[in-house]
Short mmCIF file of C-alpha atoms in Angstrom, two decimals:
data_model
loop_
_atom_site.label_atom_id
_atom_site.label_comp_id
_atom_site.label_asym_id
_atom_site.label_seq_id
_atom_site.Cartn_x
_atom_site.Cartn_y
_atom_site.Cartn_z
CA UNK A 229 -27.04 -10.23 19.23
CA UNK A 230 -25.32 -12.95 21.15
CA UNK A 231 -28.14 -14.87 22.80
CA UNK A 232 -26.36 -13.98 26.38
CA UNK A 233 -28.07 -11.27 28.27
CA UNK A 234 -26.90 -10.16 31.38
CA UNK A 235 -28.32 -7.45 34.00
CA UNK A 236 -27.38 -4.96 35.25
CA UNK A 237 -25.38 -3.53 32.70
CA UNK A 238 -23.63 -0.89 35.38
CA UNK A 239 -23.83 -1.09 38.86
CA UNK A 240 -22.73 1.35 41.55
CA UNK A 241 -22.14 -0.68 45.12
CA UNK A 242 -21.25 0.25 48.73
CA UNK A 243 -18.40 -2.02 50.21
CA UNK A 244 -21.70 -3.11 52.68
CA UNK A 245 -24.28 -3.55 50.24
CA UNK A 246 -26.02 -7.08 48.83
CA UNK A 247 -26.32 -7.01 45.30
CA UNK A 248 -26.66 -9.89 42.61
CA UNK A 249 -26.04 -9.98 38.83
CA UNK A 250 -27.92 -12.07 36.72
CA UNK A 251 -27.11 -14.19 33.66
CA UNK A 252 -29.47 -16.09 30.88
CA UNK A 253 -28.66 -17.93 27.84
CA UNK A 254 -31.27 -18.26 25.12
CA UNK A 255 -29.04 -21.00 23.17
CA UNK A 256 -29.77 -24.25 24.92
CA UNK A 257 -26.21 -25.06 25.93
CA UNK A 258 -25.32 -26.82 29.24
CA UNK A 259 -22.53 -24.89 30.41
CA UNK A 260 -22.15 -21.42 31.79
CA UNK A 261 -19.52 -19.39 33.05
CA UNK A 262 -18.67 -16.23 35.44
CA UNK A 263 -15.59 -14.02 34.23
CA UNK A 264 -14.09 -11.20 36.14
CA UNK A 265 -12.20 -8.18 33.13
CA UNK A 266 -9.76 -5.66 34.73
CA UNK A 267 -8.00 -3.12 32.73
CA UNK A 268 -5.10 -4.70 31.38
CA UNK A 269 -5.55 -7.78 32.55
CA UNK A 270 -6.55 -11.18 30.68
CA UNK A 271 -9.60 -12.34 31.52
CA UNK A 272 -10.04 -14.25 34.46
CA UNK A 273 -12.18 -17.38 34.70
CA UNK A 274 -14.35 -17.15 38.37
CA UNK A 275 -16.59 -19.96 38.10
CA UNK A 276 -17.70 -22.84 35.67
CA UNK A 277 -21.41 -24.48 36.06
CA UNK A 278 -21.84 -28.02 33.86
CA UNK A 279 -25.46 -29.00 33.90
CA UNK A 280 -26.17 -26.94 36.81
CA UNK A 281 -23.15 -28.42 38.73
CA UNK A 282 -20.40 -25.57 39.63
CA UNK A 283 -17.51 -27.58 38.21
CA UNK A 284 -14.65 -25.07 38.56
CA UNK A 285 -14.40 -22.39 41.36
CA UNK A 286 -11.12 -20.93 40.41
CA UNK A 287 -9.73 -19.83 44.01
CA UNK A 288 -12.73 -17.04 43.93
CA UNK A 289 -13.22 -14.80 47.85
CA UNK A 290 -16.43 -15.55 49.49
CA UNK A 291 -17.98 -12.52 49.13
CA UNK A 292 -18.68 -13.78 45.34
CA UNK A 293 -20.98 -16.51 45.46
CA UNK A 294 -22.62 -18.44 42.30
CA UNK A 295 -25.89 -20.05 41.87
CA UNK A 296 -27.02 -21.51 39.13
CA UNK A 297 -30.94 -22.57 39.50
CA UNK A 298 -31.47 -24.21 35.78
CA UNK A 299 -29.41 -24.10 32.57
CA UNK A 300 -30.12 -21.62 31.68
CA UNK A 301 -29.82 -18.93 34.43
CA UNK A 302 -26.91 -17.80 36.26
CA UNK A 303 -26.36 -15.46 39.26
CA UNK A 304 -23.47 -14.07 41.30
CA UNK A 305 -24.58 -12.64 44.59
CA UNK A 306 -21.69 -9.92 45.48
CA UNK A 307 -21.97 -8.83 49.84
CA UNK A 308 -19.06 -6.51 51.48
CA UNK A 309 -17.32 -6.25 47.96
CA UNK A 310 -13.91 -4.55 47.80
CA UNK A 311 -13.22 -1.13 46.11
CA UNK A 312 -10.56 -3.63 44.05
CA UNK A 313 -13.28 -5.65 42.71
CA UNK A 314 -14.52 -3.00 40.69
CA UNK A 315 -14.46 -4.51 36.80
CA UNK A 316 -16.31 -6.04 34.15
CA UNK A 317 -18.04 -8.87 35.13
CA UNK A 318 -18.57 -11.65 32.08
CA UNK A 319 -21.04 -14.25 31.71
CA UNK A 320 -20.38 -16.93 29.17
CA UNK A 321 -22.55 -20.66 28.18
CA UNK A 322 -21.22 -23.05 25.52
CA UNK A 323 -23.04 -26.32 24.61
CA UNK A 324 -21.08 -28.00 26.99
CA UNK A 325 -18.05 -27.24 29.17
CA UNK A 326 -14.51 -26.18 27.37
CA UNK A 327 -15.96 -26.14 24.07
CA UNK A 328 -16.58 -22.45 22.32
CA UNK A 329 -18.04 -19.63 24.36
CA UNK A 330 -20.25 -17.07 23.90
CA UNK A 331 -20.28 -13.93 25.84
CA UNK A 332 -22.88 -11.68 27.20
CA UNK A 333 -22.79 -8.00 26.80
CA UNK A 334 -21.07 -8.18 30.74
CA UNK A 335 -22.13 -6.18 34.19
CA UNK A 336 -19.67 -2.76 34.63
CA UNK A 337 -19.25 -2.31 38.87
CA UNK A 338 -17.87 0.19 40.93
CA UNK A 339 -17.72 -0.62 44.39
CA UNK A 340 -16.86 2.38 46.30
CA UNK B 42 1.29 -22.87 34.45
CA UNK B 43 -1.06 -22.79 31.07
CA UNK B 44 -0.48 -19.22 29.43
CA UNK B 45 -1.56 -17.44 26.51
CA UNK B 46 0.95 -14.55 25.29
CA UNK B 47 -0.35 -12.39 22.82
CA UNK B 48 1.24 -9.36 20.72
CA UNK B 49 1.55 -6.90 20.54
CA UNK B 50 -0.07 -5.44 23.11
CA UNK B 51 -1.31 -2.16 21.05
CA UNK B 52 -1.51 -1.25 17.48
CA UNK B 53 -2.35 1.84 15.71
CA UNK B 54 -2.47 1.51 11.66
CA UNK B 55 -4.39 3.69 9.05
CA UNK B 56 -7.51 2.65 7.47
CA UNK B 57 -6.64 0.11 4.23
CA UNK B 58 -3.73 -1.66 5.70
CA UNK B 59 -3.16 -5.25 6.64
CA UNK B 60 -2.32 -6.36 10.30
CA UNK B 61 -1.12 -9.42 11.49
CA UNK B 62 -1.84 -10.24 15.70
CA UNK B 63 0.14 -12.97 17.30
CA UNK B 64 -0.83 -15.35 19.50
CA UNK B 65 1.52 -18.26 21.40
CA UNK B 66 0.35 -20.46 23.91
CA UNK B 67 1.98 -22.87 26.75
CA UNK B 68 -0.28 -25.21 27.78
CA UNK B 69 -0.54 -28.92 29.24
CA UNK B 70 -2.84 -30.40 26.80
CA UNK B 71 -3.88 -28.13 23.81
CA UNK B 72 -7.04 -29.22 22.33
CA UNK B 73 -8.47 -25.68 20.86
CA UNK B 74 -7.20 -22.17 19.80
CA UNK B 75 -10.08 -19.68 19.88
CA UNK B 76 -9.98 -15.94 18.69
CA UNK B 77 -12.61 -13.51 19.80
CA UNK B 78 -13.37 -9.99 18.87
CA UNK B 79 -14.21 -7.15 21.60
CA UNK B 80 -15.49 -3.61 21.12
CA UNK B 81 -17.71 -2.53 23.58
CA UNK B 82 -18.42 -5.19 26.21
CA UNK B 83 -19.35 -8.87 25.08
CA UNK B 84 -16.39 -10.65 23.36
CA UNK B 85 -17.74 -11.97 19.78
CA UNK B 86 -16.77 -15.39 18.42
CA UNK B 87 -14.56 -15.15 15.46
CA UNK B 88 -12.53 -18.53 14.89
CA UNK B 89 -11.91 -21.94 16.48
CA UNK B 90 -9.02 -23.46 15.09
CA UNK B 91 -7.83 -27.32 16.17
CA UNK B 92 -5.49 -28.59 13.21
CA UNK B 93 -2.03 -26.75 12.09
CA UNK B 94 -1.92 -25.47 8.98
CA UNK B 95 -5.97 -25.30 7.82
CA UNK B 96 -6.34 -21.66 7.23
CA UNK B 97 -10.15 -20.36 8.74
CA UNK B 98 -11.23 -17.36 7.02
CA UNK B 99 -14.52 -15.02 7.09
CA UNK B 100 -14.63 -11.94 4.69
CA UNK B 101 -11.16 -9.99 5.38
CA UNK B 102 -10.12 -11.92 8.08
CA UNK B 103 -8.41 -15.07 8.35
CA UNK B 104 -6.57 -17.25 10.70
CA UNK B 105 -3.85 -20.36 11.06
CA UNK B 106 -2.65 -22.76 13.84
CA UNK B 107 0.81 -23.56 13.97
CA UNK B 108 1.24 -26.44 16.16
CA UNK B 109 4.51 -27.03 15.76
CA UNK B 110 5.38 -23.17 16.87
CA UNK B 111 2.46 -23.62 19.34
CA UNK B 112 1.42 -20.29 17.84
CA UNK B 113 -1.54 -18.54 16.03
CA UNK B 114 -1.97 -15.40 13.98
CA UNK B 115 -4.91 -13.11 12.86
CA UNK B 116 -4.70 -11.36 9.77
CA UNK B 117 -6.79 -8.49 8.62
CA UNK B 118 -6.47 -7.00 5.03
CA UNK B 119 -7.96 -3.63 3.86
CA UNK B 120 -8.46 -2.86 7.17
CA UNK B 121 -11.68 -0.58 8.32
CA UNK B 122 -12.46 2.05 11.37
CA UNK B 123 -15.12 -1.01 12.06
CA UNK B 124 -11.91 -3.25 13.32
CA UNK B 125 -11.08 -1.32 16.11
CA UNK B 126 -11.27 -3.60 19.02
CA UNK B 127 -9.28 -5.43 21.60
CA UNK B 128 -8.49 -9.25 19.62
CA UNK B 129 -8.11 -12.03 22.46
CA UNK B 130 -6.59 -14.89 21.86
CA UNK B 131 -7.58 -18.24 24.21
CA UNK B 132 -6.99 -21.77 24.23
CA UNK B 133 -8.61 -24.94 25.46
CA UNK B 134 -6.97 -27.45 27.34
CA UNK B 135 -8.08 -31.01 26.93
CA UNK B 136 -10.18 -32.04 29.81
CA UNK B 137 -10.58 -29.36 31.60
CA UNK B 138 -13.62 -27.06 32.00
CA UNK B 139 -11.64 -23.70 30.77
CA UNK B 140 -10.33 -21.23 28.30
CA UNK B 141 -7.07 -19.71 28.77
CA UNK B 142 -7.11 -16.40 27.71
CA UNK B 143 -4.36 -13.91 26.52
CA UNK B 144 -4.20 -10.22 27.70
CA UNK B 145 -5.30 -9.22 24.29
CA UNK B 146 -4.57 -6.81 21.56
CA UNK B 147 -5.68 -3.47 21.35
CA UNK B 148 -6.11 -2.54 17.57
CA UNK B 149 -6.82 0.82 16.70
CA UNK B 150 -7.89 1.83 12.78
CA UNK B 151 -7.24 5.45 12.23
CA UNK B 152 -8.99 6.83 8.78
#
């Protein structure tokens, strides 16, 4: 068990829906992460969040956007999503930012 | 560009044999080499590596840092239908707020 929950675990969207995904870490670090997995593709690294301060928004479309309330809580709130953004979305937290990360069990979407 | 190469890209091998994944890195400012496990969804945490040459090792796997050949491996002896899993290799870069990962490895144990 990881200490990194995430939910949903699957989610089925509309290209016009709202939806948000949720993150928690119960392992007192400082830094959290979002992560976008496509088939066959490394992962890629969406946003970083230092001490509640998004640090790194790595060239991410608007329609993702982060929030990050406390420590320990993350969100990304997903609105007119793109059938192309179907994947496995990541959350990660590490003590503090670049140093070892630990994963959550991730959110699978569809967006149809 | 930073980048993280890993291979190969797929392995199948039979239950009891020894693999060896590859990982080689580019990167600005290299301050960590990091090897997770994945089966079903959450990556795992298997090694962090930061000097060349100290072998890390945990039960039947183990793992060394060349930084000279700005390279890694992952060996796994006696291996077990438990292994299966894609192996990603990532690295840290000094100051910066990231991992770089590699595409990964899919290893497949067949009994």
């Amino acid at each position: 068990e990881t200490g990194v929950t995430q939910t949903p675990r699957h989610l089925v969207m509309g290209m016009t829906n709202k939806k948000s995904l949720k993150c928690e870490q119960h392992l007192g670090h400082n830094a959290m992460y979002w992560y976008k997995q496509s088939a066959k593709k490394p992962l890629e690294l969406m946003f970083v969040y230092n001490f509640k301060e998004q640090t790194e928004n790595n060239s991410v479309p608007s329609r993702f956007s982060p929030e990050c309330p406390n420590s320990s809580h993350l969100f990304l709130h997903l609105h007119t999503l793109q059938p192309e953004d179907s994947a496995l979305y990541l959350c990660a937290s590490s003590p503090l930012s670049g140093e070892t990360q630990y994963f959550g069990p991730g959110t699978r979407l569809l967006v149809l | 560009e930073d980048k993280v190469v890993q291979s190969p890209l797929s392995l199948v091998v039979h239950e009891g044999d020894t693999v060896t994944l590859n990982c080689s890195y580019e990167v600005t400012n290299f301050r960590s080499l990091l090897w997770y496990k994945q089966e079903k969804k959450a990556p795992t945490f298997l090694f962090m590596l930061t000097s060349s040459g100290i072998e890390k090792k945990s039960g039947r796997l183990s793992s060394i840092l060349d930084k000279k050949e700005l390279s890694s491996i992952l060996n796994i002896t006696a291996t077990q239908t438990g292994d299966s899993a894609i192996y990603l290799c990532a690295v840290g870069i000094m100051g910066a707020q990231k991992l770089v990962f590699g595409q990964g490895t899919r290893l497949t144990i067949n009994p």
